[in-house]
Coordinates of C-alpha atoms in Angstrom, one line a residue:
M1 CA -14.1 31.7 -8.4
L2 CA -14.5 28.5 -10.3
E3 CA -17.6 26.4 -10.2
R4 CA -17.3 23.1 -8.3
L5 CA -17.1 19.8 -10.0
N6 CA -20.4 18.0 -9.4
T7 CA -23.3 16.3 -11.2
E8 CA -24.5 19.6 -12.7
S9 CA -21.1 20.6 -14.0
L10 CA -20.3 17.2 -15.4
P11 CA -21.9 17.7 -18.9
R12 CA -19.9 21.0 -19.4
L13 CA -16.4 19.5 -19.0
P14 CA -14.1 19.7 -22.0
A15 CA -14.5 17.1 -24.7
D16 CA -11.0 15.6 -24.0
V17 CA -11.9 14.7 -20.4
E18 CA -13.3 11.2 -20.1
K19 CA -16.4 11.1 -17.9
P20 CA -19.1 8.5 -16.9
A21 CA -21.2 7.6 -19.8
Y22 CA -23.9 6.0 -17.6
D23 CA -26.8 7.5 -15.7
R24 CA -25.4 8.0 -12.2
S25 CA -29.0 8.5 -10.9
R26 CA -29.5 4.8 -11.5
L27 CA -26.3 3.9 -9.5
T28 CA -26.9 1.7 -6.4
P29 CA -24.4 0.7 -3.8
G30 CA -22.9 -2.8 -3.8
I31 CA -19.4 -2.2 -2.4
V32 CA -18.5 -0.7 1.0
H33 CA -14.8 0.3 0.9
L34 CA -12.8 1.0 4.1
G35 CA -9.9 3.4 3.5
L36 CA -11.0 5.8 0.7
G37 CA -7.5 7.1 0.1
A38 CA -5.8 8.2 -3.1
F39 CA -4.7 4.7 -4.1
H40 CA -8.2 3.2 -4.0
R41 CA -9.6 6.2 -5.9
A42 CA -6.9 5.9 -8.6
H43 CA -7.2 2.1 -8.9
Q44 CA -10.2 0.0 -7.8
A45 CA -12.7 2.8 -8.0
V46 CA -11.6 3.7 -11.5
V47 CA -11.7 0.0 -12.6
T48 CA -15.2 -0.2 -11.1
D49 CA -16.2 2.9 -12.9
M50 CA -15.0 1.5 -16.2
A51 CA -16.6 -1.9 -15.5
M52 CA -20.0 -0.4 -14.9
Q53 CA -19.8 1.7 -18.0
A54 CA -18.8 -1.3 -20.1
S55 CA -21.3 -3.8 -18.7
G56 CA -24.3 -1.5 -17.9
D57 CA -24.6 -3.2 -14.4
L58 CA -24.9 -0.1 -12.2
S59 CA -25.4 -2.1 -8.9
W60 CA -21.8 -1.7 -7.8
G61 CA -21.6 1.9 -6.6
I62 CA -19.1 2.4 -3.8
L63 CA -19.9 3.7 -0.3
G64 CA -16.4 4.9 0.8
V65 CA -15.4 4.9 4.5
S66 CA -12.6 7.0 5.9
L67 CA -11.7 5.4 9.3
R68 CA -10.7 8.7 11.0
S69 CA -10.0 11.7 8.8
A70 CA -13.0 13.7 7.4
A71 CA -10.8 15.3 4.7
T72 CA -11.9 13.1 1.8
R73 CA -15.6 13.2 2.9
D74 CA -15.5 17.0 3.1
A75 CA -13.8 17.3 -0.3
L76 CA -16.0 14.8 -2.2
T77 CA -19.5 15.3 -0.7
P78 CA -20.1 18.7 -2.4
Q79 CA -18.9 17.0 -5.6
H80 CA -21.5 14.2 -5.3
G81 CA -18.6 11.8 -5.1
L82 CA -17.0 12.8 -8.4
Y83 CA -13.3 13.5 -8.7
A84 CA -10.7 13.6 -11.5
V85 CA -8.0 11.0 -12.1
A86 CA -4.9 12.5 -13.8
L87 CA -2.6 9.9 -15.4
R88 CA 0.8 11.4 -16.1
D89 CA 3.8 10.2 -18.1
V90 CA 6.2 11.6 -20.7
G91 CA 5.4 11.8 -24.4
P92 CA 7.7 11.1 -27.4
D93 CA 8.8 14.7 -27.3
G94 CA 10.1 14.2 -23.7
Q95 CA 7.5 16.6 -22.3
P96 CA 5.0 15.6 -19.5
R97 CA 1.5 14.7 -20.7
E98 CA -1.7 14.1 -18.8
Q99 CA -4.9 12.2 -19.4
L100 CA -7.9 13.2 -17.3
R101 CA -10.9 11.0 -16.4
V102 CA -13.7 11.9 -14.0
A103 CA -14.6 8.8 -12.0
G104 CA -18.3 8.3 -11.0
S105 CA -18.3 5.1 -9.0
V106 CA -18.2 6.7 -5.5
L107 CA -21.7 7.4 -4.3
R108 CA -21.0 8.6 -0.8
V109 CA -18.2 9.0 1.8
M110 CA -18.6 8.3 5.5
V111 CA -16.3 8.8 8.5
A112 CA -16.3 5.8 10.8
E113 CA -14.9 7.7 13.8
E114 CA -17.9 10.1 13.7
D115 CA -20.6 7.4 13.4
P116 CA -19.2 3.8 13.5
N117 CA -22.7 2.4 13.9
A118 CA -23.7 3.8 10.5
V119 CA -20.8 2.0 8.9
L120 CA -21.8 -1.3 10.5
E121 CA -25.3 -0.7 9.2
R122 CA -23.9 -0.2 5.7
I123 CA -22.0 -3.5 5.9
A124 CA -25.2 -5.1 6.9
Y125 CA -27.1 -3.4 4.1
P126 CA -28.9 -6.0 2.0
Q127 CA -27.4 -4.7 -1.3
T128 CA -23.8 -4.8 0.0
R129 CA -22.0 -7.7 -1.6
I130 CA -18.3 -6.8 -1.3
V131 CA -16.5 -5.1 1.6
S132 CA -13.0 -4.0 0.4
L133 CA -10.1 -2.4 2.1
T134 CA -7.1 -0.2 1.4
I135 CA -6.0 0.6 4.9
T136 CA -2.2 0.2 4.4
E137 CA -0.2 -2.5 6.1
K138 CA -0.4 -0.8 9.5
G139 CA -4.2 -0.9 9.4
Y140 CA -4.3 -4.6 10.1
C141 CA -3.1 -4.3 13.7
R142 CA -0.8 -7.2 13.3
E143 CA 2.8 -7.8 14.3
P144 CA 4.9 -7.6 11.1
A145 CA 7.3 -10.5 11.9
T146 CA 4.6 -13.1 13.0
G147 CA 1.5 -11.8 11.3
Y148 CA -0.5 -12.4 14.5
L149 CA -3.2 -9.9 15.6
R150 CA -1.8 -7.6 18.2
W151 CA -4.2 -8.0 21.1
D152 CA -2.4 -5.2 22.9
D153 CA -3.2 -2.7 20.1
P154 CA -5.2 0.1 21.6
D155 CA -7.9 -0.1 18.9
I156 CA -8.3 -3.8 19.2
E157 CA -8.5 -3.6 23.0
H158 CA -11.1 -0.8 22.6
D159 CA -13.2 -2.8 20.0
L160 CA -13.4 -5.9 22.1
G161 CA -15.2 -3.9 24.8
N162 CA -17.2 -1.5 22.6
P163 CA -19.0 -3.5 19.9
E164 CA -21.3 -0.5 19.0
R165 CA -18.3 1.8 18.4
P166 CA -15.4 -0.1 16.9
R167 CA -12.4 1.9 15.7
S168 CA -10.2 -0.7 13.9
A169 CA -11.0 -2.1 10.5
I170 CA -10.9 -5.6 11.9
G171 CA -13.5 -4.7 14.6
I172 CA -15.7 -2.9 12.1
L173 CA -15.7 -5.9 9.8
V174 CA -16.5 -8.4 12.5
Y175 CA -19.3 -6.4 14.1
G176 CA -20.7 -5.6 10.6
L177 CA -20.7 -9.3 9.7
A178 CA -22.4 -10.1 13.1
L179 CA -25.3 -7.8 12.1
R180 CA -25.6 -9.5 8.7
R181 CA -25.8 -12.9 10.4
E182 CA -28.3 -11.7 13.0
R183 CA -30.6 -10.4 10.3
G184 CA -30.4 -13.5 8.1
L185 CA -28.6 -11.7 5.3
P186 CA -26.4 -13.5 2.8
P187 CA -22.6 -13.5 3.3
V188 CA -20.3 -11.1 1.5
T189 CA -16.8 -11.1 0.0
L190 CA -14.1 -9.4 2.1
L191 CA -11.5 -8.1 -0.4
S192 CA -8.1 -6.8 0.8
C193 CA -6.5 -4.6 -1.7
D194 CA -3.4 -3.8 0.4
N195 CA 0.2 -4.6 -0.3
L196 CA 0.5 -7.8 1.8
R197 CA 1.6 -11.2 0.7
G198 CA -1.5 -13.4 0.9
N199 CA -3.6 -10.3 1.8
G200 CA -6.9 -12.2 1.6
D201 CA -5.5 -15.1 3.8
I202 CA -4.2 -12.5 6.3
L203 CA -7.5 -10.7 6.5
R204 CA -9.3 -14.0 7.0
T205 CA -7.0 -15.1 9.8
L206 CA -7.3 -11.7 11.6
V207 CA -11.1 -11.5 11.2
L208 CA -11.6 -15.1 12.5
A209 CA -9.2 -14.5 15.4
F210 CA -11.2 -11.4 16.5
A211 CA -14.6 -13.1 15.9
L212 CA -13.6 -16.0 18.1
R213 CA -13.2 -13.6 21.0
V214 CA -16.7 -12.3 20.2
D215 CA -18.8 -15.3 19.3
V216 CA -17.9 -18.8 18.3
A217 CA -21.0 -19.2 16.2
L218 CA -20.2 -16.0 14.3
T219 CA -16.7 -17.4 13.6
Q220 CA -18.2 -20.5 12.2
W221 CA -20.6 -18.5 10.0
I222 CA -17.9 -16.3 8.6
D223 CA -15.6 -19.3 8.0
A224 CA -18.3 -21.3 6.2
N225 CA -19.8 -18.5 4.1
C226 CA -17.7 -15.4 3.5
T227 CA -14.8 -15.4 1.0
F228 CA -11.4 -13.7 1.2
P229 CA -9.8 -13.6 -2.2
N230 CA -6.1 -12.8 -2.4
S231 CA -5.3 -10.0 -4.8
M232 CA -2.3 -8.0 -6.2
L233 CA -2.7 -4.3 -7.2
D234 CA -0.2 -2.1 -8.8
R235 CA -0.2 1.5 -9.8
I236 CA 2.1 4.3 -8.6
V237 CA 0.0 7.0 -6.9
P238 CA 1.9 10.0 -5.4
R239 CA 0.3 12.4 -3.0
T240 CA -1.9 15.1 -4.6
E241 CA -0.2 18.5 -4.3
D242 CA -1.6 22.0 -4.6
G243 CA 0.0 22.4 -8.0
D244 CA -1.9 19.3 -9.2
R245 CA -5.2 20.8 -8.0
E246 CA -4.4 24.1 -9.8
R247 CA -3.3 22.4 -13.1
I248 CA -6.3 20.0 -13.1
A249 CA -8.8 22.8 -12.3
R250 CA -7.5 24.7 -15.4
R251 CA -8.0 21.7 -17.6
L252 CA -11.4 20.9 -16.2
G253 CA -12.7 24.5 -16.0
V254 CA -14.1 23.6 -12.6
E255 CA -12.7 23.2 -9.1
D256 CA -11.9 19.6 -7.9
A257 CA -11.0 19.7 -4.2
W258 CA -9.3 16.4 -4.2
P259 CA -8.2 14.9 -7.6
V260 CA -5.8 12.0 -7.6
V261 CA -2.6 11.6 -9.7
G262 CA -1.2 8.3 -11.0
E263 CA 0.7 6.6 -13.7
P264 CA -1.0 5.1 -16.8
Y265 CA 0.2 1.6 -15.9
L266 CA -2.4 -0.4 -13.9
N267 CA -2.3 -4.0 -12.9
W268 CA -4.9 -6.0 -10.8
V269 CA -4.8 -9.8 -10.3
I270 CA -7.6 -11.3 -8.2
E271 CA -8.6 -14.8 -7.2
D272 CA -12.1 -15.4 -8.5
K273 CA -13.7 -16.3 -5.2
F274 CA -16.7 -14.1 -4.6
A275 CA -19.5 -15.0 -2.3
A276 CA -22.2 -12.8 -3.8
G277 CA -21.1 -11.8 -7.3
R278 CA -18.7 -9.0 -8.5
P279 CA -18.4 -6.2 -11.0
A280 CA -17.1 -7.1 -14.5
W281 CA -13.6 -5.8 -13.5
E282 CA -11.9 -7.7 -16.3
T283 CA -13.5 -5.4 -18.9
Q284 CA -11.2 -2.9 -20.7
G285 CA -8.1 -4.6 -19.3
G286 CA -8.7 -3.5 -15.7
A287 CA -8.3 -6.9 -13.9
T288 CA -7.2 -10.4 -14.4
F289 CA -8.9 -13.3 -12.5
V290 CA -6.8 -16.3 -11.5
R291 CA -7.0 -19.4 -9.4
S292 CA -4.1 -18.3 -7.2
A293 CA -2.7 -14.8 -6.9
A294 CA 0.4 -15.9 -5.0
P295 CA 3.0 -15.9 -7.9
Y296 CA 1.8 -12.4 -8.9
E297 CA 2.0 -11.1 -5.3
R298 CA 5.4 -12.5 -4.9
L299 CA 6.6 -11.0 -8.1
K300 CA 5.3 -7.5 -7.3
L301 CA 6.4 -7.4 -3.7
R302 CA 9.9 -8.5 -4.5
M303 CA 10.6 -7.0 -7.9
A304 CA 8.8 -3.7 -7.5
D305 CA 8.1 -2.9 -3.8
G306 CA 11.4 -4.1 -2.5
P307 CA 13.4 -2.0 -5.0
H308 CA 11.1 1.0 -4.4
S309 CA 11.8 0.9 -0.7
A310 CA 15.5 0.6 -1.3
L311 CA 15.5 3.6 -3.6
A312 CA 13.4 5.6 -1.1
Y313 CA 15.6 5.0 1.9
L314 CA 18.9 5.5 0.0
G315 CA 17.5 8.5 -1.9
A316 CA 16.1 10.1 1.3
A317 CA 19.4 9.7 3.0
M318 CA 21.0 11.7 0.2
G319 CA 18.3 14.4 0.4
K320 CA 16.6 13.3 -2.8
A321 CA 13.0 14.5 -2.8
T322 CA 11.5 12.0 -5.3
V323 CA 12.1 8.4 -6.3
A324 CA 12.8 9.5 -9.9
E325 CA 15.6 11.8 -8.6
A326 CA 17.1 9.0 -6.6
L327 CA 17.1 6.8 -9.7
E328 CA 19.0 9.5 -11.5
E329 CA 22.0 8.9 -9.2
P330 CA 24.2 6.4 -11.1
A331 CA 25.4 4.5 -8.0
L332 CA 21.8 4.0 -6.7
R333 CA 20.5 2.9 -10.2
R334 CA 23.3 0.4 -10.6
F335 CA 22.8 -0.9 -7.1
V336 CA 19.0 -1.4 -7.6
E337 CA 19.5 -3.0 -11.0
D338 CA 22.1 -5.5 -9.6
M339 CA 19.9 -6.3 -6.6
M340 CA 16.9 -7.0 -8.8
R341 CA 18.9 -9.1 -11.3
L342 CA 21.3 -11.0 -9.1
E343 CA 19.6 -11.4 -5.7
I344 CA 15.8 -11.0 -6.2
A345 CA 15.1 -12.5 -9.6
P346 CA 16.7 -15.9 -8.7
T347 CA 14.1 -16.3 -5.9
L348 CA 11.2 -16.1 -8.3
K349 CA 11.2 -19.6 -9.6
G350 CA 8.7 -20.6 -12.2
I351 CA 8.7 -17.2 -14.0
P352 CA 10.8 -17.3 -17.2
G353 CA 13.9 -15.2 -17.2
A354 CA 12.7 -13.1 -20.2
G355 CA 9.6 -12.2 -18.2
L356 CA 11.6 -11.1 -15.2
E357 CA 13.9 -9.0 -17.4
E358 CA 10.9 -7.3 -19.0
Y359 CA 9.4 -6.7 -15.5
R360 CA 12.7 -5.3 -14.3
L361 CA 13.0 -2.8 -17.2
R362 CA 9.4 -1.8 -16.9
F363 CA 9.7 -1.1 -13.2
L364 CA 12.8 1.0 -13.7
A365 CA 11.0 3.0 -16.4
R366 CA 8.0 3.5 -14.1
A367 CA 10.1 4.6 -11.2
A368 CA 12.0 7.0 -13.4
N369 CA 8.8 8.7 -14.6
P370 CA 9.6 12.4 -14.3
A371 CA 6.0 13.4 -14.7
L372 CA 5.2 11.9 -11.3
R373 CA 6.5 13.4 -8.1
L374 CA 6.5 10.3 -5.9
S375 CA 8.2 11.4 -2.7
T376 CA 10.9 9.3 -1.2
R377 CA 9.5 10.0 2.2
Q378 CA 6.0 8.8 1.1
V379 CA 7.5 5.4 0.1
A380 CA 9.6 5.4 3.2
M381 CA 6.6 5.5 5.5
D382 CA 5.7 2.5 7.7
G383 CA 8.9 0.7 7.0
S384 CA 8.4 -1.6 10.0
Q385 CA 5.2 -3.0 8.3
K386 CA 6.7 -3.1 4.8
L387 CA 10.2 -4.6 5.1
P388 CA 9.2 -8.1 6.2
Q389 CA 7.5 -8.9 2.9
R390 CA 9.4 -6.6 0.6
L391 CA 12.9 -7.5 1.7
L392 CA 13.2 -9.9 4.6
D393 CA 11.3 -12.8 3.1
T394 CA 13.7 -12.6 0.1
I395 CA 16.7 -12.6 2.4
R396 CA 15.4 -15.7 4.2
D397 CA 15.0 -17.5 0.9
R398 CA 18.4 -16.6 -0.2
M399 CA 20.0 -17.7 3.1
R400 CA 18.2 -21.0 3.0
S401 CA 19.8 -21.6 -0.4
G402 CA 23.2 -20.4 0.8
D403 CA 23.1 -17.5 -1.7
D404 CA 24.5 -14.0 -1.4
I405 CA 22.4 -11.4 0.5
T406 CA 24.8 -8.5 0.4
R407 CA 22.7 -6.1 -1.7
L408 CA 19.4 -6.9 0.0
C409 CA 21.1 -6.2 3.4
L410 CA 22.2 -2.8 2.2
A411 CA 18.5 -2.0 1.5
V412 CA 17.6 -3.1 5.0
A413 CA 20.5 -1.1 6.5
A414 CA 19.3 1.9 4.6
W415 CA 15.9 1.7 6.4
L416 CA 17.7 1.5 9.8
H417 CA 19.9 4.4 8.8
Y418 CA 16.8 6.4 7.7
L419 CA 15.4 6.0 11.3
R420 CA 18.0 8.5 12.5
G421 CA 15.7 11.2 11.2
E422 CA 18.4 13.3 9.4
D423 CA 19.7 13.2 5.9
E424 CA 23.2 13.8 4.6
L425 CA 22.4 17.5 4.0
G426 CA 21.5 18.0 7.6
A427 CA 17.7 18.2 7.0
R428 CA 15.6 16.7 9.8
Y429 CA 12.4 14.8 9.2
S430 CA 9.9 12.8 11.3
I431 CA 9.6 9.1 11.2
Q432 CA 6.1 8.1 10.0
D433 CA 5.6 4.6 11.3
P434 CA 3.1 2.9 13.6
M435 CA 6.1 1.7 15.7
A436 CA 7.8 5.1 15.6
A437 CA 8.1 5.4 19.4
A438 CA 9.6 1.9 19.8
L439 CA 11.9 2.5 16.8
A440 CA 13.1 5.7 18.4
K441 CA 14.0 3.9 21.6
L442 CA 15.7 1.1 19.6
T443 CA 17.8 3.6 17.7
M444 CA 18.8 5.3 21.0
R445 CA 19.6 2.0 22.6
A446 CA 21.8 1.0 19.6
E447 CA 23.8 4.2 19.9
V448 CA 24.3 3.8 23.6
A449 CA 25.5 0.3 23.1
A450 CA 27.9 1.4 20.4
R451 CA 29.4 4.2 22.6
A452 CA 29.8 1.8 25.5
A453 CA 31.7 -0.8 23.3
A454 CA 35.4 -0.7 22.4
P455 CA 35.9 1.3 19.2
S456 CA 36.6 -1.9 17.2
Q457 CA 33.3 -3.4 18.4
A458 CA 31.1 -0.3 18.2
A459 CA 29.6 -1.0 14.7
Q460 CA 28.9 -4.6 15.5
R461 CA 27.2 -3.7 18.8
R462 CA 25.0 -1.1 17.0
A463 CA 23.9 -3.6 14.3
T464 CA 23.3 -6.4 16.9
V465 CA 20.9 -4.2 18.9
L466 CA 19.1 -3.0 15.8
A467 CA 18.7 -6.5 14.3
G468 CA 17.4 -7.8 17.6
F469 CA 14.1 -5.9 17.2
K470 CA 11.9 -9.0 17.2
P471 CA 8.6 -7.4 16.0
V472 CA 10.3 -6.7 12.6
F473 CA 13.2 -9.2 12.2
G474 CA 12.0 -12.2 14.3
E475 CA 14.6 -14.9 14.3
L476 CA 16.5 -13.4 11.4
G477 CA 18.1 -11.0 13.8
E478 CA 19.9 -13.9 15.5
S479 CA 21.7 -14.8 12.3
A480 CA 25.4 -14.0 12.5
E481 CA 25.6 -13.6 8.7
F482 CA 22.7 -11.1 8.7
V483 CA 24.2 -9.1 11.5
A484 CA 27.6 -9.1 9.9
H485 CA 26.2 -7.6 6.7
L486 CA 24.2 -5.0 8.6
T487 CA 27.4 -4.1 10.5
A488 CA 29.3 -3.3 7.4
H489 CA 26.5 -1.5 5.6
L490 CA 25.5 0.6 8.5
E491 CA 29.1 1.7 9.1
A492 CA 29.5 2.5 5.4
L493 CA 26.3 4.6 5.3
R494 CA 27.2 6.4 8.5
L495 CA 30.8 7.2 7.5
H496 CA 30.5 7.7 3.7
G497 CA 26.8 8.3 2.8
A498 CA 24.4 6.4 0.6
A499 CA 26.0 7.0 -2.9
Q500 CA 29.5 5.9 -1.8
A501 CA 28.1 2.9 0.1
A502 CA 26.3 1.7 -3.0
Q503 CA 29.3 2.5 -5.2
A504 CA 31.7 0.7 -2.9
L505 CA 29.4 -2.3 -2.9
A506 CA 29.3 -2.5 -6.6
L507 CA 33.1 -2.2 -6.9
A508 CA 33.6 -4.9 -4.2
Q509 CA 31.2 -7.3 -5.9
A510 CA 32.9 -6.8 -9.3
A511 CA 36.4 -7.5 -7.9

């Protein structure tokens, strides 16, 4: 049995494995991070690790918090917070290659559900200066179409009545900040690292809305003192599989219970608005600080995340296991390329065409990376939370300008088609979405409406019911143009499948 990766085994790792070159015994906590998942550990935690190594400022150790699951805590605690990051791509010879680095920035992992008060105390710790989050879109307990806090969310309802034992990230933040204020401690920066347009602005709005129900004076203190920078983060990070663990253990010569896998590409753009200092994240090309992150967020959400979702839903419908496999399908590749070039790029005003073309080609190369097994179903998760900013905002912009939305609507129809829970090969799958129950009822209601209609009206009735789902589509579902596109695309997907639907669209547009 292999020795476990930990502080004692660190010096014995192979020479070709990068490792912390600083004295971890001198590391002190400066960041509390909510949502210590694979993405954070492959992105922000790695950049923090490199920043401390380059600057020598070891006051930015990370106290990671898993909101509910104990899996990450149980894996990393025996390893003293250490874990391997495996960056994978294809070399000039066409063979997969892998670069390993052991990250040392995580000091400790806690589980909020087990001891929420301990997490509040850590937020109120005098040395804490940043509280950051990667809790995914659904973790913000907001309605996707409006962005408002969902007061009927069970966790939000619970937290309003249980200030000592909050369950939601918003509740944890507000009650942790309340402790800081009560103790006369300085304010902190609250840094959302999630895939939301204006993520810092969204977090600020939700925190202040919740705080207003708790204490008006607390709301005023947060508003006047804490900062909420917007940020854009980009790196493809698939789920870690058992094969990854076995391969990485052979390379390390020790066991790592939970390494993370990612692509070499990394991008991080942050507004430089920090209430109590920050790590030197810009060192070694890790981050770029700007006055406004909005153009970068818009670019990434529309030209990377939107196409990623389109590939995931169309690919999953065909039974493709990974995004790279979906992109190998000629009809899907042409569809995504055309959607990016003809319908998405024109909405990104202010960015030179050459820059958009370079971005498009780089995204396609990243998505096609055969060394990463990014599951179509992983990308397909939580579609109700992702689509409004990845696709629907772009559709609204195009409609306001009177421009074509045909391809974008096929991507939306692919999500609605995916909700059936069965691919074209007959394989069943579960819908992973915070609105899964409501979406299941919606899908059933749409089918009932279609069966009750005359045959010539069935497809239109189905699309009308689906588009009328207000929490996702809002007023867009009332547009006759939008519903007409969904009607045609949903019928093509239902009768002919994803590849033929994409191919027929390309032929029709070329005619």
